[in-house]
PDB file of C-alpha atoms in Angstrom:
ATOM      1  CA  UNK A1360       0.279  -3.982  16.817  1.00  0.00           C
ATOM      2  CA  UNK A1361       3.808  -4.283  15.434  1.00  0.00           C
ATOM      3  CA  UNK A1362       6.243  -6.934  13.616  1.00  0.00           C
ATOM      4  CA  UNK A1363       8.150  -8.118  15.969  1.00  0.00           C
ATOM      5  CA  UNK A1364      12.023  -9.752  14.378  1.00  0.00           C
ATOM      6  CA  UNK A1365      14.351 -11.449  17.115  1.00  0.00           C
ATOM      7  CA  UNK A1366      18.135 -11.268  16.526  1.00  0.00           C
ATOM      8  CA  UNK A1367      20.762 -12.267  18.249  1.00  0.00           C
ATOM      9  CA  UNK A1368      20.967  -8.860  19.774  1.00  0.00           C
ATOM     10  CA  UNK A1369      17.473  -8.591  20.906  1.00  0.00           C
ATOM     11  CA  UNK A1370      13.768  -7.650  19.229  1.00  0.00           C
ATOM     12  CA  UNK A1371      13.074  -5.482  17.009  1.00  0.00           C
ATOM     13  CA  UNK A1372       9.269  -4.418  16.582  1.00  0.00           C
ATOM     14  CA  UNK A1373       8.283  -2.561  13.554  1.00  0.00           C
ATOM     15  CA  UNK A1374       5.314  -0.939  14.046  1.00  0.00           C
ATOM     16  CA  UNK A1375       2.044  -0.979  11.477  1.00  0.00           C
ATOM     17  CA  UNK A1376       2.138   2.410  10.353  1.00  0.00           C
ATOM     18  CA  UNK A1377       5.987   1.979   9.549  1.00  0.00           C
ATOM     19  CA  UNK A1378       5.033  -0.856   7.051  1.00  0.00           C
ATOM     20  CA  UNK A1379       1.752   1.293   5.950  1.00  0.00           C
ATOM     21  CA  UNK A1380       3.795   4.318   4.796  1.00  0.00           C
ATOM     22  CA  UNK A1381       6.701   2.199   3.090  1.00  0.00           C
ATOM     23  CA  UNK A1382       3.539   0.013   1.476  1.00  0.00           C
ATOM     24  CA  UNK A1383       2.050   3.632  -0.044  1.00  0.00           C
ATOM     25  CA  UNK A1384       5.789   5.221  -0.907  1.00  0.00           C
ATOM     26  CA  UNK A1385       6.586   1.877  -3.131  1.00  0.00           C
ATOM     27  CA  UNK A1386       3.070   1.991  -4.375  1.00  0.00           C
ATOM     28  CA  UNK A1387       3.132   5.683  -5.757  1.00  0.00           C
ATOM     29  CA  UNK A1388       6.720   5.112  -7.285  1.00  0.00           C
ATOM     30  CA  UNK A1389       4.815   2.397  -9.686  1.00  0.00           C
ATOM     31  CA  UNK A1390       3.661   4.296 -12.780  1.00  0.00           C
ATOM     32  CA  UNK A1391       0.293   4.426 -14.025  1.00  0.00           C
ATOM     33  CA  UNK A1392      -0.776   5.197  -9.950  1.00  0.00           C
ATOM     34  CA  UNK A1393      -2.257   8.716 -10.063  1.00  0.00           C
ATOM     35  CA  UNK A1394      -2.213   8.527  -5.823  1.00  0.00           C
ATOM     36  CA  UNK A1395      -3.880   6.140  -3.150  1.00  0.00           C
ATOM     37  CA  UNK A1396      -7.127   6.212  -2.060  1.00  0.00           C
ATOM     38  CA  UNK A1397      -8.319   6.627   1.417  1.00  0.00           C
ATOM     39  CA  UNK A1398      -9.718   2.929   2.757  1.00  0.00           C
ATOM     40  CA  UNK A1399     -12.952   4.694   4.239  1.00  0.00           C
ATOM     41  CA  UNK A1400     -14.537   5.963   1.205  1.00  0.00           C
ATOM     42  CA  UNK A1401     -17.676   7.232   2.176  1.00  0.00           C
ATOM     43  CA  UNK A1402     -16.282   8.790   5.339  1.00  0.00           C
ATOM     44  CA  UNK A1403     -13.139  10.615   3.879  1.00  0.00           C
ATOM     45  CA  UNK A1404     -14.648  11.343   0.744  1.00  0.00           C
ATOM     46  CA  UNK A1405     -14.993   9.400  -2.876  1.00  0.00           C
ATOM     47  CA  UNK A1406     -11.347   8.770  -4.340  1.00  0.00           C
ATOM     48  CA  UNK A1407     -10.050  11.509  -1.970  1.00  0.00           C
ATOM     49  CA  UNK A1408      -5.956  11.228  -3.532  1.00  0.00           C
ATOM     50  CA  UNK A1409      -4.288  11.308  -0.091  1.00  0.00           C
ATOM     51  CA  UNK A1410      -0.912  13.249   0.116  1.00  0.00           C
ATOM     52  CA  UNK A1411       2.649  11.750   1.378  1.00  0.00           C
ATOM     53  CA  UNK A1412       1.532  12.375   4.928  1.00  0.00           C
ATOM     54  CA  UNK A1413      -1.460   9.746   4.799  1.00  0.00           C
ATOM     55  CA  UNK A1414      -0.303   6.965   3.038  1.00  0.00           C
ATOM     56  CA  UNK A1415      -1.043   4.897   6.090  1.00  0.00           C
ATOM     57  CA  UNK A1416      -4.814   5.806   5.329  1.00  0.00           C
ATOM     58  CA  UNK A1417      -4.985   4.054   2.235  1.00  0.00           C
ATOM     59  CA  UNK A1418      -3.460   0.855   3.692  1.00  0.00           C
ATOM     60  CA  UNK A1419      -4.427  -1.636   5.768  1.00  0.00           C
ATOM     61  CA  UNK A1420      -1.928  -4.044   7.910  1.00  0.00           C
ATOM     62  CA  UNK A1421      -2.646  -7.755   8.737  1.00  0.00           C
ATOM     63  CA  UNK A1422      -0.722  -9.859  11.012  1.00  0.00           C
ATOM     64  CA  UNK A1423      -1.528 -13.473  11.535  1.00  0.00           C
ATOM     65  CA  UNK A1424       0.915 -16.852  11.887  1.00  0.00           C
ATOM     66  CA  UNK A1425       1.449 -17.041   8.653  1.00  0.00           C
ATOM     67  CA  UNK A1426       3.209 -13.185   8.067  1.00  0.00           C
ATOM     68  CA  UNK A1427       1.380  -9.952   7.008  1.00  0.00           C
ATOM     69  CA  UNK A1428      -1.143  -9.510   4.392  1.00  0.00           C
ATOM     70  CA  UNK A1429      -1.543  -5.863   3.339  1.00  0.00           C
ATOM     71  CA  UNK A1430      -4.492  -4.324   1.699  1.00  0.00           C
ATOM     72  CA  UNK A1431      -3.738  -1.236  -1.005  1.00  0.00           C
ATOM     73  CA  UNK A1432      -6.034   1.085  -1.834  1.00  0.00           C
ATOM     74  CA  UNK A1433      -5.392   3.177  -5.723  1.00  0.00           C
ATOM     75  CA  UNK A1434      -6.041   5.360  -7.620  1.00  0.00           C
ATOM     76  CA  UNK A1435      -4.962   4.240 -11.478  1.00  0.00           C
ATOM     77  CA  UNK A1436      -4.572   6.541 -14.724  1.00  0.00           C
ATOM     78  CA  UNK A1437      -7.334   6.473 -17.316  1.00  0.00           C
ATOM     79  CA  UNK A1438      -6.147   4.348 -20.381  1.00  0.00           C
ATOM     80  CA  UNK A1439      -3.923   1.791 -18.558  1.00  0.00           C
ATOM     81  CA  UNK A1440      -4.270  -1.810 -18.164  1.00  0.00           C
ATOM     82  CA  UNK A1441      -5.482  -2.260 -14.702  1.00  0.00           C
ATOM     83  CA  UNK A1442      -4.811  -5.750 -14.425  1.00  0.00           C
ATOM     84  CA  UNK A1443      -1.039  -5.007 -15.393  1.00  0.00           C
ATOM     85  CA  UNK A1444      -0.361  -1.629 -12.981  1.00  0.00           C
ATOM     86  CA  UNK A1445      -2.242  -3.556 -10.167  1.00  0.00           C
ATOM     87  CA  UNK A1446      -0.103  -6.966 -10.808  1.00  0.00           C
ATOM     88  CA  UNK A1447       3.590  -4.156 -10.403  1.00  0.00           C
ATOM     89  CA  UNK A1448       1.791  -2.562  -7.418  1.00  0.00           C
ATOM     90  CA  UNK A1449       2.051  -6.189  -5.901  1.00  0.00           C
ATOM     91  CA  UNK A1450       5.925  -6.554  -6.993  1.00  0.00           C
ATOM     92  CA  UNK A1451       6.876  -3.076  -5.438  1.00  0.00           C
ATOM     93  CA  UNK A1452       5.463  -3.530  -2.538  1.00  0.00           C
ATOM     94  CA  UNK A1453       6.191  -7.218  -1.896  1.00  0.00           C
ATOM     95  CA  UNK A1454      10.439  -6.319  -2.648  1.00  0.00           C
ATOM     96  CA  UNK A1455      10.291  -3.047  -0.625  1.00  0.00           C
ATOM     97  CA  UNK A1456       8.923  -4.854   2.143  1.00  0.00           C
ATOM     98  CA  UNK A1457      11.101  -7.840   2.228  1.00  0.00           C
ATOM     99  CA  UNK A1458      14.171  -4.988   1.378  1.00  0.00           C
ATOM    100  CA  UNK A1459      13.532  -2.492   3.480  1.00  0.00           C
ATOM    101  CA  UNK A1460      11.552  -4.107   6.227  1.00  0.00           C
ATOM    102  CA  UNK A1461      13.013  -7.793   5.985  1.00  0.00           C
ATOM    103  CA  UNK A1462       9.042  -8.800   6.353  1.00  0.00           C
ATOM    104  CA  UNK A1463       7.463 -11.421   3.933  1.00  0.00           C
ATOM    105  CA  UNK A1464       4.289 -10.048   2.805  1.00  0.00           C
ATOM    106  CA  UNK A1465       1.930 -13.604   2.398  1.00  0.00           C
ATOM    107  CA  UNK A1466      -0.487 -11.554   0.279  1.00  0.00           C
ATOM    108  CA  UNK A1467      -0.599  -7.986  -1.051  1.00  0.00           C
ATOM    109  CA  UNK A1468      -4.183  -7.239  -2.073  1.00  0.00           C
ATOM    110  CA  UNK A1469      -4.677  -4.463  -4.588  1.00  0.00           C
ATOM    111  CA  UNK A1470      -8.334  -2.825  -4.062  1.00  0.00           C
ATOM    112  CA  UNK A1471      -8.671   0.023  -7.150  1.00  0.00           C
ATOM    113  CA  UNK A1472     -11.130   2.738  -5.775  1.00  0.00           C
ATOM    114  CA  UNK A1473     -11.387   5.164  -8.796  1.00  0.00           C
ATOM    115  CA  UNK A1474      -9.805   6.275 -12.065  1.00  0.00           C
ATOM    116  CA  UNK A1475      -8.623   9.245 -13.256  1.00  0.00           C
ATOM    117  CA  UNK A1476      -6.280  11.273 -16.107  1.00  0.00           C
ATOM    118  CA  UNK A1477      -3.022  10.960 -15.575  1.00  0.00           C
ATOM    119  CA  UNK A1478      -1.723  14.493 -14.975  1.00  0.00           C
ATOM    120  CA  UNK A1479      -4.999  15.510 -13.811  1.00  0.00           C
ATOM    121  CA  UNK A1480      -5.255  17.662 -10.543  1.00  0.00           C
ATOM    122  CA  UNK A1481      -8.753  17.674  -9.545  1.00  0.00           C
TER     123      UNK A1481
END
């Protein structure tokens, strides 16, 4: 499925895994994010960190009436307040959306699948 925008020049659609990978890219810039997390955990491995190439994999694209609600799955360093890194995952991703995309996220759910040290490879 896609967004679809009309304009006075015609449609344009913008298609899910468009909005998944500029979801992940503004998720990652937050700090405290270590990576995201693949949505399938038992399938793709526990708290696999996916790389640039599979950000789509750790987000999930809604589209209803109302707009698009988009599911993100982290990854968050050890020692931070989850609460607070989840809460500017939601603020990234809402404005990137809206900036990039010119879509109005209705809800941006934050789903934190593991923890790890930040700076920690394995």
């Amino acid at each position: 499925m896609a967004v679809k925008i009309e304009t006075k020049y015609g449609t344009i659609a913008i298609a899910n895994t468009v909005i998944a990978t500029v979801v992940g890219g503004g998720a990652t810039d937050v700090y405290g994010i270590v990576g995201m997390a693949s949505k399938q955990i038992f399938r793709d491995n526990f708290n696999e960190i996916l790389n640039r190439d599979n950000y789509s994999r750790g987000v999930v694209v809604r589209q209803d009436d109302d707009g698009v609600t988009v599911d993100v799955f982290i990854i968050v360093g050890y020692g931070l307040k989850i609460s607070e890194v989840c809460r500017n995952v939601q603020d990234k991703v809402k404005y990137n959306l809206e900036s990039m995309l010119g879509i109005t996220a209705q809800a941006v759910n934050v789903i934190v699948q593991g923890v790890r040290v930040l700076g920690d490879d394995a």
